[in-house]
Structures are given as C-alpha cells and as structure tokens.
Amino acid sequence: MVQSVLGSLVLGYRPLWGAARSLAGVQLYVREAAAVGVDAPHLLRTVQEMWSASSPPLLISPLSRQLLSDLLEHAPRGSPWILVPGQWLGDSALFAQVQAAHQRGLRLVWRGPLGRLPEPEVARCFDNSLLSLQPEEAMAALQASPPARPGTHHPPGQGTSPVIDGQMYEDIASRALMSHCLDEHRAVALAGWPKEDVLYSLRHQPMQPAHATILKLLKAIDAEQSLDVFEGILGEDPLLAYRFMVYTNSASLGLRTGIDSLRRGLVMMGYGSIRKWLGDQLPHASTEADLRPVRESMVLRARLMEQLIEPGLQHELRSEVYLCGLLSQLDDLLGEPVGTILHRIPLSDRVFDAIVMNHGPYAPCLQMARALETDDASAIHQLCTDHEMEQEDINRILLRTLASTRRGTPA
C-alpha cells in the first residue's frame, strides 16, 4: 500500500475573511513532518480530490524553503494560490523557480511588510500580496481614515493612507484598521480577525445571538423541518446555543431533570414553546457584522472537534463533543471566566473538564483543535505523539472539515 502524502506533513490553518465579514478563503500552513522530501504533486492531487466548487479558496503557505521549491517546481496550472515569503527571494535559484511558475500560470502571493514592497521585476511575478503593517503605517492609515468634516483638514503628510487597494492583509489588530482595509481599500481578505478589539469595542452592550441565525431557525420551524435541522441551526451560534440551554434549565420551565444537550432541550420544550422563545429573542438580536467571523471561527472549531473524536461514536456523544468545541470560547464573548459561565448549565463532566480543567476524554481533541488554528507545527506534532494520534488522520480530518466549510454570503 502506498503511504499517503498526508502522513509526511503537518498542517494548520487560518481563515481569510472578506469584506462581507464572511469566509473568503483559508490559509493552509504546510510543513514536512520530518527531514524527508514531500511529494508535492501528490499533495496537490489529494487536496484537489477533497475540494469542491463550494469549498473555500485555498492559499497554501509552505513553512520551509524546500517545500516551497517543490511546489513551485511541480504544481500545475490551476493549483491553489501559493504564498511566497519575500525574504526568501534573495535565493536566486528560488526566484528563478518563482519566475518559471508564474510563466506557467501559477497564482502566487508575495508575503512581507508593506514598507518593503518588491521591486517591479519581482512584483510582476505575483497576482496578489499578503501584507503586514508596522505600527507607524497603521497609525498613518487610521489618521487618513476618518472623512474630513467641514472646516477640518488632515495634518500635512497624513492625509493619504499607505494601505494599497485590493491586497490581502494579516495581523490587523484594530477594528478600525480592519474596516479601513476591507471597506475603504477593498482588501481581498484579512488573514485572521481582530477579535479582541472587536469584542472590546462592543463591551458596553450586552452580547446577543445573531439575528440571522434566529430568523433561520424560525423559518425552519415554520417549514416543519427535522429535529436534525433544528439542532444544526442552533449549533451555528454559540451564544444562541448557550442561551437556549440556560432557558431550558431555568426554574420557570419547571423541568425535573437537567437538559444537558441541544437535542434534549428541543424535544422537551416542543416547537411552539421554542418558537415563542425565539420570537422573544429576535428584537434584541445582534446584526453586528464584525462579530460574524468571531462566531464562525468558534463553529469551525466545534466542527473540527466533532470529527477529531474517535469514529463510531453514537450521535449523542458526537453532539456533546461538538458542544464542547462550540462553548470553549464563550469567555471571549461574555467577558467572564468560562468556568463561571458553564456552571449555569448542567453540562456533562466530560465537557466541563475539557474546557475548564484541560483533562478528560475530550481534552486531547480540544487541544488539537486549538493547535490546528496556528502554524505551530511542533506543537501539533507533539500532541500527536502525546495522545497517540496519527498525523495522517489529523490532516485528513482538517482538510475534509475545511473543504466542507462553505464560502460565506452576507448574513
């Protein structure tokens, strides 16, 4: 049996968010698992077989020069975008490969600081760039950003933003700068999202579930969809799922046993009661678009965790693992310790232990899901060793989960 190329790689990912605040693509980090060559054509064929027309576009980000060289040498026209760190282009042999790959029709993305853009000869080999901003450039962009009010003017030299239209940007930590890049300069995408600043800027208002998700669930109830559909929609919003569990366990409902899952809550409440509860939520629901990437990242982690747990688990346990991933970042949304939040609902000890205590049967999956959100190949590899996980299985699950994540449309 021929060994899969996925056994010789360590993969990680970072979402790319577009102007609609929905998923515009995925940056896929790729590193060799050991000091052995990787069959680049095999890797690309494997990805192509798993991807569909509705899968998000891929930006392959090789973390070693050798792997980049192999991809540039062997990737056929029509392959995913390939990221090339500008600092590696001092290597004349690598630059020659970049030129040849560009002439072959490969779509290449230059990565580096905005203040050190490539010379024209280099720049013409690239279809786009992934740029980072220095603090002084970020400040200049923000000073240029507010529209001038009547009777005011920008100080000399500060009226023009250094941000270039139509590029990709990474490590944007400010909500205002994110808006400046996406809305004013039509950035193709942001790699990562300024979650901390978005949540901090909204700290004075109570966090609410998404209006679009509540409406979607109401429509599904009116259309008499299945219980699976209701559970799936409820699981698309971590805050709605949490509020639902708090409500189903409230004294006002008088249920005698604790509701520890979304499905059980749906069954126990009945659709009329759920519809009324959702109707009560709707007027206060959030239409804040900048929160969408925060929620969708949490859902992506939950979907990944659900696949990482051993196959063959019954639906109830698989849903429990999903819930574990979904609720694991509620402290970010609600601004209080996650242990305090989770004590309000009668979750299984397995979920509580994984999120709060970092141990128990679900902890390895949660640790792995977190690690896969980074480019830290050594941490991912170490988790595989510690928990006797097969690297090939982890990579296949990650690719399958990413491939089945649909590109977003404005909610």
mmCIF file of C-alpha atoms in Angstrom:
data_model
loop_
_atom_site.group_PDB
_atom_site.id
_atom_site.type_symbol
_atom_site.label_atom_id
_atom_site.label_comp_id
_atom_site.label_asym_id
_atom_site.label_seq_id
_atom_site.Cartn_x
_atom_site.Cartn_y
_atom_site.Cartn_z
ATOM 1 C CA MET A 1 0.000 0.000 0.000
ATOM 2 C CA VAL A 2 1.376 3.417 -0.976
ATOM 3 C CA GLN A 3 1.664 5.720 2.021
ATOM 4 C CA SER A 4 -0.402 8.889 1.731
ATOM 5 C CA VAL A 5 1.479 12.164 1.464
ATOM 6 C CA LEU A 6 -0.644 13.360 4.406
ATOM 7 C CA GLY A 7 1.382 11.135 6.733
ATOM 8 C CA SER A 8 4.558 13.106 5.986
ATOM 9 C CA LEU A 9 3.127 16.590 6.625
ATOM 10 C CA VAL A 10 1.931 18.779 9.478
ATOM 11 C CA LEU A 11 -0.974 21.055 8.519
ATOM 12 C CA GLY A 12 -2.610 24.028 10.248
ATOM 13 C CA TYR A 13 -4.976 26.751 9.082
ATOM 14 C CA ARG A 14 -6.055 30.380 9.383
ATOM 15 C CA PRO A 15 -9.354 31.736 7.995
ATOM 16 C CA LEU A 16 -9.318 34.532 5.405
ATOM 17 C CA TRP A 17 -12.207 36.979 5.927
ATOM 18 C CA GLY A 18 -13.674 39.152 3.175
ATOM 19 C CA ALA A 19 -15.499 42.472 3.099
ATOM 20 C CA ALA A 20 -18.854 40.746 3.751
ATOM 21 C CA ARG A 21 -17.348 39.549 7.079
ATOM 22 C CA SER A 22 -17.707 36.003 5.824
ATOM 23 C CA LEU A 23 -15.190 33.332 4.907
ATOM 24 C CA ALA A 24 -13.331 34.325 1.728
ATOM 25 C CA GLY A 25 -10.746 31.537 1.847
ATOM 26 C CA VAL A 26 -8.378 29.562 4.050
ATOM 27 C CA GLN A 27 -4.640 29.880 4.546
ATOM 28 C CA LEU A 28 -3.272 26.327 4.841
ATOM 29 C CA TYR A 29 0.051 26.043 6.663
ATOM 30 C CA VAL A 30 2.158 23.131 5.399
ATOM 31 C CA ARG A 31 5.381 21.760 6.876
ATOM 32 C CA GLU A 32 7.248 18.469 6.460
ATOM 33 C CA ALA A 33 6.804 16.166 9.442
ATOM 34 C CA ALA A 34 10.440 15.018 9.157
ATOM 35 C CA ALA A 35 13.570 15.788 7.171
ATOM 36 C CA VAL A 36 12.313 13.896 4.137
ATOM 37 C CA GLY A 37 11.092 15.174 0.824
ATOM 38 C CA VAL A 38 7.377 15.665 0.209
ATOM 39 C CA ASP A 39 5.643 14.556 -2.966
ATOM 40 C CA ALA A 40 4.231 17.982 -3.896
ATOM 41 C CA PRO A 41 2.126 16.747 -6.874
ATOM 42 C CA HIS A 42 0.597 14.052 -4.637
ATOM 43 C CA LEU A 43 -0.269 16.701 -2.017
ATOM 44 C CA LEU A 44 -1.961 18.905 -4.614
ATOM 45 C CA ARG A 45 -3.898 15.958 -6.092
ATOM 46 C CA THR A 46 -5.058 14.966 -2.603
ATOM 47 C CA VAL A 47 -6.325 18.483 -1.916
ATOM 48 C CA GLN A 48 -7.986 18.706 -5.338
ATOM 49 C CA GLU A 49 -9.829 15.418 -4.755
ATOM 50 C CA MET A 50 -11.237 16.686 -1.445
ATOM 51 C CA TRP A 51 -12.204 20.175 -2.650
ATOM 52 C CA SER A 52 -15.452 21.046 -4.437
ATOM 53 C CA ALA A 53 -16.836 24.109 -6.184
ATOM 54 C CA SER A 54 -18.425 25.295 -2.921
ATOM 55 C CA SER A 55 -15.236 24.831 -0.838
ATOM 56 C CA PRO A 56 -13.359 27.989 0.205
ATOM 57 C CA PRO A 57 -10.383 29.052 -1.961
ATOM 58 C CA LEU A 58 -7.039 27.868 -0.587
ATOM 59 C CA LEU A 59 -3.847 29.836 -0.016
ATOM 60 C CA ILE A 60 -1.113 27.230 0.522
ATOM 61 C CA SER A 61 1.536 28.545 2.892
ATOM 62 C CA PRO A 62 4.670 26.331 2.880
ATOM 63 C CA LEU A 63 6.714 26.769 6.059
ATOM 64 C CA SER A 64 10.031 25.617 4.578
ATOM 65 C CA ARG A 65 12.009 26.707 1.534
ATOM 66 C CA GLN A 66 12.345 23.139 0.301
ATOM 67 C CA LEU A 67 8.604 22.576 0.334
ATOM 68 C CA LEU A 68 8.030 25.903 -1.441
ATOM 69 C CA SER A 69 10.651 24.931 -4.027
ATOM 70 C CA ASP A 70 8.912 21.580 -4.619
ATOM 71 C CA LEU A 71 5.521 23.248 -5.037
ATOM 72 C CA LEU A 72 6.886 25.875 -7.427
ATOM 73 C CA GLU A 73 8.598 23.158 -9.452
ATOM 74 C CA HIS A 74 5.710 20.713 -9.723
ATOM 75 C CA ALA A 75 2.384 22.498 -9.159
ATOM 76 C CA PRO A 76 0.291 22.508 -12.341
ATOM 77 C CA ARG A 77 -1.657 25.474 -13.629
ATOM 78 C CA GLY A 78 -4.979 25.744 -11.774
ATOM 79 C CA SER A 79 -3.449 24.817 -8.403
ATOM 80 C CA PRO A 80 -4.440 26.769 -5.271
ATOM 81 C CA TRP A 81 -2.714 30.078 -4.572
ATOM 82 C CA ILE A 82 0.825 29.610 -3.216
ATOM 83 C CA LEU A 83 2.336 32.003 -0.677
ATOM 84 C CA VAL A 84 5.970 33.081 -1.159
ATOM 85 C CA PRO A 85 7.757 34.883 1.698
ATOM 86 C CA GLY A 86 9.534 37.902 0.206
ATOM 87 C CA GLN A 87 12.541 37.384 2.475
ATOM 88 C CA TRP A 88 13.304 34.049 0.748
ATOM 89 C CA LEU A 89 13.637 35.649 -2.681
ATOM 90 C CA GLY A 90 17.257 36.584 -2.074
ATOM 91 C CA ASP A 91 17.883 32.984 -3.103
ATOM 92 C CA SER A 92 18.432 33.311 -6.874
ATOM 93 C CA ALA A 93 17.510 29.673 -7.550
ATOM 94 C CA LEU A 94 14.197 30.097 -5.729
ATOM 95 C CA PHE A 95 13.470 33.337 -7.587
ATOM 96 C CA ALA A 96 14.123 31.565 -10.899
ATOM 97 C CA GLN A 97 11.534 28.968 -9.853
ATOM 98 C CA VAL A 98 9.094 31.755 -8.996
ATOM 99 C CA GLN A 99 9.556 33.266 -12.467
ATOM 100 C CA ALA A 100 9.072 29.902 -14.163
ATOM 101 C CA ALA A 101 6.000 29.111 -12.050
ATOM 102 C CA HIS A 102 4.468 32.496 -12.891
ATOM 103 C CA GLN A 103 5.062 31.930 -16.616
ATOM 104 C CA ARG A 104 3.409 28.515 -16.220
ATOM 105 C CA GLY A 105 0.274 30.245 -14.927
ATOM 106 C CA LEU A 106 0.619 29.542 -11.200
ATOM 107 C CA ARG A 107 -1.123 32.082 -8.958
ATOM 108 C CA LEU A 108 1.471 33.342 -6.486
ATOM 109 C CA VAL A 109 1.090 35.643 -3.472
ATOM 110 C CA TRP A 110 4.025 37.684 -2.141
ATOM 111 C CA ARG A 111 4.215 37.926 1.641
ATOM 112 C CA GLY A 112 6.039 40.663 3.509
ATOM 113 C CA PRO A 113 5.889 44.112 5.148
ATOM 114 C CA LEU A 114 4.046 46.921 3.373
ATOM 115 C CA GLY A 115 7.126 49.101 3.827
ATOM 116 C CA ARG A 116 9.379 46.696 1.890
ATOM 117 C CA LEU A 117 7.457 46.002 -1.292
ATOM 118 C CA PRO A 118 9.287 44.044 -4.015
ATOM 119 C CA GLU A 119 11.000 45.629 -6.994
ATOM 120 C CA PRO A 120 8.932 45.697 -10.225
ATOM 121 C CA GLU A 121 10.815 42.724 -11.701
ATOM 122 C CA VAL A 122 9.805 40.647 -8.675
ATOM 123 C CA ALA A 123 6.335 42.147 -8.254
ATOM 124 C CA ARG A 124 5.220 41.198 -11.773
ATOM 125 C CA CYS A 125 5.534 37.507 -10.837
ATOM 126 C CA PHE A 126 2.760 37.819 -8.243
ATOM 127 C CA ASP A 127 -1.020 38.035 -8.581
ATOM 128 C CA ASN A 128 -1.521 39.475 -5.092
ATOM 129 C CA SER A 129 0.259 40.062 -1.793
ATOM 130 C CA LEU A 130 -0.255 39.322 1.893
ATOM 131 C CA LEU A 131 0.978 42.450 3.645
ATOM 132 C CA SER A 132 1.735 43.335 7.253
ATOM 133 C CA LEU A 133 1.768 46.878 8.623
ATOM 134 C CA GLN A 134 4.257 48.438 11.005
ATOM 135 C CA PRO A 135 2.763 50.464 13.906
ATOM 136 C CA GLU A 136 3.599 53.768 12.207
ATOM 137 C CA GLU A 137 1.891 52.627 8.987
ATOM 138 C CA ALA A 138 -1.171 51.520 10.926
ATOM 139 C CA MET A 139 -1.277 54.935 12.603
ATOM 140 C CA ALA A 140 -0.970 56.746 9.270
ATOM 141 C CA ALA A 141 -3.800 54.642 7.840
ATOM 142 C CA LEU A 142 -6.054 55.396 10.801
ATOM 143 C CA GLN A 143 -5.278 59.126 10.631
ATOM 144 C CA ALA A 144 -6.196 59.109 6.955
ATOM 145 C CA SER A 145 -9.300 57.051 7.526
ATOM 146 C CA PRO A 146 -11.901 59.423 9.062
ATOM 147 C CA PRO A 147 -13.680 61.521 6.440
ATOM 148 C CA ALA A 148 -12.762 65.154 6.864
ATOM 149 C CA ARG A 149 -15.566 67.176 8.458
ATOM 150 C CA PRO A 150 -16.365 70.679 7.181
ATOM 151 C CA GLY A 151 -13.793 73.138 8.485
ATOM 152 C CA THR A 152 -11.208 70.459 9.327
ATOM 153 C CA HIS A 153 -8.265 69.076 7.455
ATOM 154 C CA HIS A 154 -5.691 66.353 7.893
ATOM 155 C CA PRO A 155 -2.244 67.494 9.012
ATOM 156 C CA PRO A 156 0.240 67.718 6.119
ATOM 157 C CA GLY A 157 1.605 64.325 5.109
ATOM 158 C CA GLN A 158 -1.082 62.436 6.998
ATOM 159 C CA GLY A 159 -3.939 62.626 4.539
ATOM 160 C CA THR A 160 -3.006 59.615 2.405
ATOM 161 C CA SER A 161 -3.216 56.083 3.669
ATOM 162 C CA PRO A 162 -0.281 53.777 2.975
ATOM 163 C CA VAL A 163 -2.738 50.876 2.555
ATOM 164 C CA ILE A 164 -2.778 49.586 -1.040
ATOM 165 C CA ASP A 165 -6.115 48.710 -2.643
ATOM 166 C CA GLY A 166 -7.075 45.149 -3.486
ATOM 167 C CA GLN A 167 -4.431 43.269 -1.472
ATOM 168 C CA MET A 168 -4.592 40.836 1.470
ATOM 169 C CA TYR A 169 -3.522 41.911 4.944
ATOM 170 C CA GLU A 170 -2.527 39.942 8.044
ATOM 171 C CA ASP A 171 -2.228 40.523 11.791
ATOM 172 C CA ILE A 172 -4.569 43.515 11.766
ATOM 173 C CA ALA A 173 -5.243 44.040 15.475
ATOM 174 C CA SER A 174 -7.565 47.057 15.284
ATOM 175 C CA ARG A 175 -11.238 47.039 14.333
ATOM 176 C CA ALA A 176 -10.919 50.493 12.751
ATOM 177 C CA LEU A 177 -7.922 49.386 10.696
ATOM 178 C CA MET A 178 -9.765 46.227 9.633
ATOM 179 C CA SER A 179 -12.620 48.372 8.333
ATOM 180 C CA HIS A 180 -10.135 50.720 6.647
ATOM 181 C CA CYS A 181 -8.549 47.810 4.753
ATOM 182 C CA LEU A 182 -11.736 45.946 3.818
ATOM 183 C CA ASP A 183 -14.223 48.768 3.283
ATOM 184 C CA GLU A 184 -12.134 51.720 2.116
ATOM 185 C CA HIS A 185 -9.338 49.918 0.270
ATOM 186 C CA ARG A 186 -11.214 46.833 -0.962
ATOM 187 C CA ALA A 187 -8.793 44.334 0.549
ATOM 188 C CA VAL A 188 -9.323 40.879 -0.942
ATOM 189 C CA ALA A 189 -9.175 39.386 2.550
ATOM 190 C CA LEU A 190 -7.786 39.638 6.057
ATOM 191 C CA ALA A 191 -5.797 36.678 7.373
ATOM 192 C CA GLY A 192 -7.059 36.360 10.928
ATOM 193 C CA TRP A 193 -9.525 38.723 12.594
ATOM 194 C CA PRO A 194 -9.122 41.489 15.237
ATOM 195 C CA LYS A 195 -11.358 39.571 17.650
ATOM 196 C CA GLU A 196 -10.047 41.151 20.836
ATOM 197 C CA ASP A 197 -10.534 44.723 19.603
ATOM 198 C CA VAL A 198 -13.969 43.974 18.092
ATOM 199 C CA LEU A 199 -15.169 42.495 21.399
ATOM 200 C CA TYR A 200 -13.559 45.304 23.420
ATOM 201 C CA SER A 201 -15.251 47.961 21.278
ATOM 202 C CA LEU A 202 -18.628 46.284 21.933
ATOM 203 C CA ARG A 203 -18.049 45.753 25.677
ATOM 204 C CA HIS A 204 -20.651 48.323 26.783
ATOM 205 C CA GLN A 205 -23.526 46.466 25.159
ATOM 206 C CA PRO A 206 -24.779 43.009 26.133
ATOM 207 C CA MET A 207 -23.756 40.318 23.679
ATOM 208 C CA GLN A 208 -26.719 38.850 21.814
ATOM 209 C CA PRO A 209 -27.180 35.911 19.418
ATOM 210 C CA ALA A 210 -27.160 36.644 15.690
ATOM 211 C CA HIS A 211 -30.412 37.934 14.198
ATOM 212 C CA ALA A 212 -29.819 35.878 11.022
ATOM 213 C CA THR A 213 -29.495 32.594 12.940
ATOM 214 C CA ILE A 214 -32.669 33.175 14.974
ATOM 215 C CA LEU A 215 -34.578 34.023 11.791
ATOM 216 C CA LYS A 216 -33.197 30.924 10.058
ATOM 217 C CA LEU A 217 -34.353 28.713 12.940
ATOM 218 C CA LEU A 218 -37.816 30.313 12.983
ATOM 219 C CA LYS A 219 -38.166 29.666 9.246
ATOM 220 C CA ALA A 220 -37.090 26.038 9.733
ATOM 221 C CA ILE A 221 -39.734 25.575 12.448
ATOM 222 C CA ASP A 222 -42.415 27.133 10.225
ATOM 223 C CA ALA A 223 -41.351 24.785 7.403
ATOM 224 C CA GLU A 224 -41.608 21.824 9.819
ATOM 225 C CA GLN A 225 -38.045 20.741 9.179
ATOM 226 C CA SER A 226 -36.488 17.800 11.031
ATOM 227 C CA LEU A 227 -35.045 17.780 14.531
ATOM 228 C CA ASP A 228 -31.575 17.353 12.997
ATOM 229 C CA VAL A 229 -32.020 20.593 11.047
ATOM 230 C CA PHE A 230 -33.128 22.490 14.181
ATOM 231 C CA GLU A 231 -30.168 21.160 16.155
ATOM 232 C CA GLY A 232 -27.786 22.065 13.323
ATOM 233 C CA ILE A 233 -29.017 25.666 13.077
ATOM 234 C CA LEU A 234 -28.996 26.132 16.857
ATOM 235 C CA GLY A 235 -25.367 24.968 16.803
ATOM 236 C CA GLU A 236 -24.420 27.682 14.305
ATOM 237 C CA ASP A 237 -24.370 30.330 17.033
ATOM 238 C CA PRO A 238 -22.502 29.638 20.306
ATOM 239 C CA LEU A 239 -24.387 32.334 22.183
ATOM 240 C CA LEU A 240 -27.813 31.182 20.980
ATOM 241 C CA ALA A 241 -26.954 27.576 21.917
ATOM 242 C CA TYR A 242 -25.818 28.681 25.387
ATOM 243 C CA ARG A 243 -28.860 30.922 25.981
ATOM 244 C CA PHE A 244 -31.128 28.093 24.860
ATOM 245 C CA MET A 245 -29.593 25.727 27.412
ATOM 246 C CA VAL A 246 -29.818 28.332 30.166
ATOM 247 C CA TYR A 247 -33.507 28.851 29.340
ATOM 248 C CA THR A 248 -34.382 25.156 29.132
ATOM 249 C CA ASN A 249 -32.815 24.686 32.575
ATOM 250 C CA SER A 250 -34.487 27.720 34.151
ATOM 251 C CA ALA A 251 -36.802 27.320 37.116
ATOM 252 C CA SER A 252 -39.630 28.944 35.170
ATOM 253 C CA LEU A 253 -39.914 25.890 32.898
ATOM 254 C CA GLY A 254 -40.037 23.530 35.861
ATOM 255 C CA LEU A 255 -38.425 20.593 34.085
ATOM 256 C CA ARG A 256 -37.410 17.990 36.637
ATOM 257 C CA THR A 257 -34.146 16.845 35.078
ATOM 258 C CA GLY A 258 -31.261 18.915 33.744
ATOM 259 C CA ILE A 259 -31.107 19.494 29.993
ATOM 260 C CA ASP A 260 -27.509 18.746 29.001
ATOM 261 C CA SER A 261 -27.813 18.839 25.195
ATOM 262 C CA LEU A 262 -29.419 20.947 22.469
ATOM 263 C CA ARG A 263 -31.392 17.994 21.111
ATOM 264 C CA ARG A 264 -32.849 17.108 24.504
ATOM 265 C CA GLY A 265 -33.880 20.726 25.016
ATOM 266 C CA LEU A 266 -35.601 20.802 21.623
ATOM 267 C CA VAL A 267 -37.513 17.599 22.403
ATOM 268 C CA MET A 268 -38.521 18.638 25.927
ATOM 269 C CA MET A 269 -39.690 22.146 25.038
ATOM 270 C CA GLY A 270 -41.812 21.458 21.987
ATOM 271 C CA TYR A 271 -41.794 23.590 18.865
ATOM 272 C CA GLY A 272 -44.495 26.027 19.977
ATOM 273 C CA SER A 273 -42.512 26.972 23.098
ATOM 274 C CA ILE A 274 -39.265 27.212 21.122
ATOM 275 C CA ARG A 275 -40.942 29.468 18.571
ATOM 276 C CA LYS A 276 -42.200 31.786 21.305
ATOM 277 C CA TRP A 277 -38.762 31.886 22.956
ATOM 278 C CA LEU A 278 -37.084 32.695 19.648
ATOM 279 C CA GLY A 279 -39.667 35.414 18.991
ATOM 280 C CA ASP A 280 -38.728 36.983 22.332
ATOM 281 C CA GLN A 281 -35.025 36.890 21.369
ATOM 282 C CA LEU A 282 -35.481 38.441 17.933
ATOM 283 C CA PRO A 283 -35.973 42.137 18.883
ATOM 284 C CA HIS A 284 -32.700 42.147 20.860
ATOM 285 C CA ALA A 285 -30.690 40.018 18.412
ATOM 286 C CA SER A 286 -27.370 41.246 17.041
ATOM 287 C CA THR A 287 -26.925 42.468 13.481
ATOM 288 C CA GLU A 288 -23.275 43.404 14.120
ATOM 289 C CA ALA A 289 -21.432 42.113 11.054
ATOM 290 C CA ASP A 290 -17.986 42.340 12.686
ATOM 291 C CA LEU A 291 -18.994 39.587 15.131
ATOM 292 C CA ARG A 292 -19.660 37.104 12.358
ATOM 293 C CA PRO A 293 -16.027 35.952 11.953
ATOM 294 C CA VAL A 294 -15.814 35.528 15.744
ATOM 295 C CA ARG A 295 -18.859 33.217 15.758
ATOM 296 C CA GLU A 296 -17.863 31.344 12.605
ATOM 297 C CA SER A 297 -14.385 30.615 13.990
ATOM 298 C CA MET A 298 -15.996 29.101 17.085
ATOM 299 C CA VAL A 299 -18.299 26.970 14.927
ATOM 300 C CA LEU A 300 -15.353 25.832 12.793
ATOM 301 C CA ARG A 301 -13.526 24.673 15.929
ATOM 302 C CA ALA A 302 -16.643 22.755 17.029
ATOM 303 C CA ARG A 303 -16.973 21.051 13.629
ATOM 304 C CA LEU A 304 -13.312 20.088 13.706
ATOM 305 C CA MET A 305 -13.570 18.673 17.236
ATOM 306 C CA GLU A 306 -16.605 16.635 16.274
ATOM 307 C CA GLN A 307 -14.535 14.952 13.548
ATOM 308 C CA LEU A 308 -11.400 14.527 15.673
ATOM 309 C CA ILE A 309 -13.121 12.309 18.244
ATOM 310 C CA GLU A 310 -12.831 8.584 17.526
ATOM 311 C CA PRO A 311 -15.140 7.358 14.749
ATOM 312 C CA GLY A 312 -18.160 5.231 15.553
ATOM 313 C CA LEU A 313 -19.430 7.286 18.483
ATOM 314 C CA GLN A 314 -23.197 7.476 18.750
ATOM 315 C CA HIS A 315 -24.886 10.723 17.728
ATOM 316 C CA GLU A 316 -25.473 11.847 21.307
ATOM 317 C CA LEU A 317 -21.778 11.730 22.231
ATOM 318 C CA ARG A 318 -20.704 13.284 18.933
ATOM 319 C CA SER A 319 -23.111 16.185 19.593
ATOM 320 C CA GLU A 320 -21.603 16.521 23.061
ATOM 321 C CA VAL A 321 -18.112 16.855 21.587
ATOM 322 C CA TYR A 322 -19.430 19.480 19.141
ATOM 323 C CA LEU A 323 -20.948 21.398 22.060
ATOM 324 C CA CYS A 324 -17.602 21.210 23.868
ATOM 325 C CA GLY A 325 -15.876 22.947 20.946
ATOM 326 C CA LEU A 326 -18.700 25.450 20.472
ATOM 327 C CA LEU A 327 -18.723 26.621 24.097
ATOM 328 C CA SER A 328 -14.942 26.545 24.605
ATOM 329 C CA GLN A 329 -14.510 30.277 23.833
ATOM 330 C CA LEU A 330 -17.642 31.663 25.475
ATOM 331 C CA ASP A 331 -15.478 33.611 27.919
ATOM 332 C CA ASP A 332 -14.334 35.765 24.987
ATOM 333 C CA LEU A 333 -17.931 36.649 24.114
ATOM 334 C CA LEU A 334 -19.282 37.104 27.634
ATOM 335 C CA GLY A 335 -16.233 38.575 29.346
ATOM 336 C CA GLU A 336 -16.271 36.364 32.433
ATOM 337 C CA PRO A 337 -14.448 33.153 33.422
ATOM 338 C CA VAL A 338 -15.539 30.195 31.339
ATOM 339 C CA GLY A 339 -15.952 28.054 34.480
ATOM 340 C CA THR A 340 -18.486 30.544 35.864
ATOM 341 C CA ILE A 341 -20.390 30.550 32.567
ATOM 342 C CA LEU A 342 -20.544 26.771 32.257
ATOM 343 C CA HIS A 343 -21.646 26.270 35.864
ATOM 344 C CA ARG A 344 -25.017 27.795 34.853
ATOM 345 C CA ILE A 345 -25.919 24.805 32.701
ATOM 346 C CA PRO A 346 -25.819 21.082 33.578
ATOM 347 C CA LEU A 347 -23.178 20.001 31.086
ATOM 348 C CA SER A 348 -21.601 16.581 31.311
ATOM 349 C CA ASP A 349 -18.388 16.404 33.336
ATOM 350 C CA ARG A 350 -16.582 15.460 30.115
ATOM 351 C CA VAL A 351 -17.335 18.856 28.552
ATOM 352 C CA PHE A 352 -16.606 20.875 31.693
ATOM 353 C CA ASP A 353 -13.347 19.012 32.374
ATOM 354 C CA ALA A 354 -12.045 19.544 28.832
ATOM 355 C CA ILE A 355 -12.823 23.273 28.679
ATOM 356 C CA VAL A 356 -12.103 24.338 32.255
ATOM 357 C CA MET A 357 -9.738 21.696 33.652
ATOM 358 C CA ASN A 358 -7.968 20.719 30.398
ATOM 359 C CA HIS A 359 -8.260 16.999 31.098
ATOM 360 C CA GLY A 360 -10.651 14.115 30.496
ATOM 361 C CA PRO A 361 -11.608 12.222 27.315
ATOM 362 C CA TYR A 362 -12.367 15.322 25.204
ATOM 363 C CA ALA A 363 -9.292 17.343 26.218
ATOM 364 C CA PRO A 364 -6.937 15.906 23.544
ATOM 365 C CA CYS A 365 -9.406 16.830 20.776
ATOM 366 C CA LEU A 366 -9.843 20.350 22.147
ATOM 367 C CA GLN A 367 -6.070 20.791 22.467
ATOM 368 C CA MET A 368 -5.593 19.584 18.893
ATOM 369 C CA ALA A 369 -8.378 21.799 17.508
ATOM 370 C CA ARG A 370 -6.720 24.814 19.157
ATOM 371 C CA ALA A 371 -3.266 23.869 17.860
ATOM 372 C CA LEU A 372 -4.563 23.425 14.292
ATOM 373 C CA GLU A 373 -5.625 27.100 14.359
ATOM 374 C CA THR A 374 -1.900 28.042 14.306
ATOM 375 C CA ASP A 375 1.265 27.492 12.254
ATOM 376 C CA ASP A 376 2.965 25.812 15.229
ATOM 377 C CA ALA A 377 3.845 22.519 13.555
ATOM 378 C CA SER A 378 5.940 21.330 16.510
ATOM 379 C CA ALA A 379 3.005 21.710 18.933
ATOM 380 C CA ILE A 380 0.701 19.775 16.578
ATOM 381 C CA HIS A 381 3.283 17.048 16.112
ATOM 382 C CA GLN A 382 3.836 16.816 19.887
ATOM 383 C CA LEU A 383 0.090 16.430 20.542
ATOM 384 C CA CYS A 384 0.002 13.572 18.030
ATOM 385 C CA THR A 385 2.834 11.889 19.922
ATOM 386 C CA ASP A 386 1.398 12.544 23.388
ATOM 387 C CA HIS A 387 -2.105 11.294 22.551
ATOM 388 C CA GLU A 388 -1.161 8.588 20.023
ATOM 389 C CA MET A 389 -2.965 10.336 17.178
ATOM 390 C CA GLU A 390 -1.979 9.566 13.593
ATOM 391 C CA GLN A 391 -0.729 12.674 11.755
ATOM 392 C CA GLU A 392 -2.286 11.425 8.518
ATOM 393 C CA ASP A 393 -5.712 11.089 10.201
ATOM 394 C CA ILE A 394 -5.470 14.585 11.706
ATOM 395 C CA ASN A 395 -4.524 16.122 8.353
ATOM 396 C CA ARG A 396 -7.289 14.296 6.501
ATOM 397 C CA ILE A 397 -9.883 15.426 9.063
ATOM 398 C CA LEU A 398 -8.657 19.026 8.857
ATOM 399 C CA LEU A 399 -8.802 19.080 5.049
ATOM 400 C CA ARG A 400 -12.215 17.406 4.979
ATOM 401 C CA THR A 401 -13.595 19.900 7.523
ATOM 402 C CA LEU A 402 -12.178 22.905 5.678
ATOM 403 C CA ALA A 403 -13.375 21.611 2.301
ATOM 404 C CA SER A 404 -16.943 21.238 3.627
ATOM 405 C CA THR A 405 -16.950 24.784 5.057
ATOM 406 C CA ARG A 406 -18.837 26.866 2.572
ATOM 407 C CA ARG A 407 -17.727 30.283 1.459
ATOM 408 C CA GLY A 408 -19.869 32.790 3.242
ATOM 409 C CA THR A 409 -22.540 35.027 1.883
ATOM 410 C CA PRO A 410 -23.658 38.173 3.715
ATOM 411 C CA ALA A 411 -25.966 37.198 6.556
#
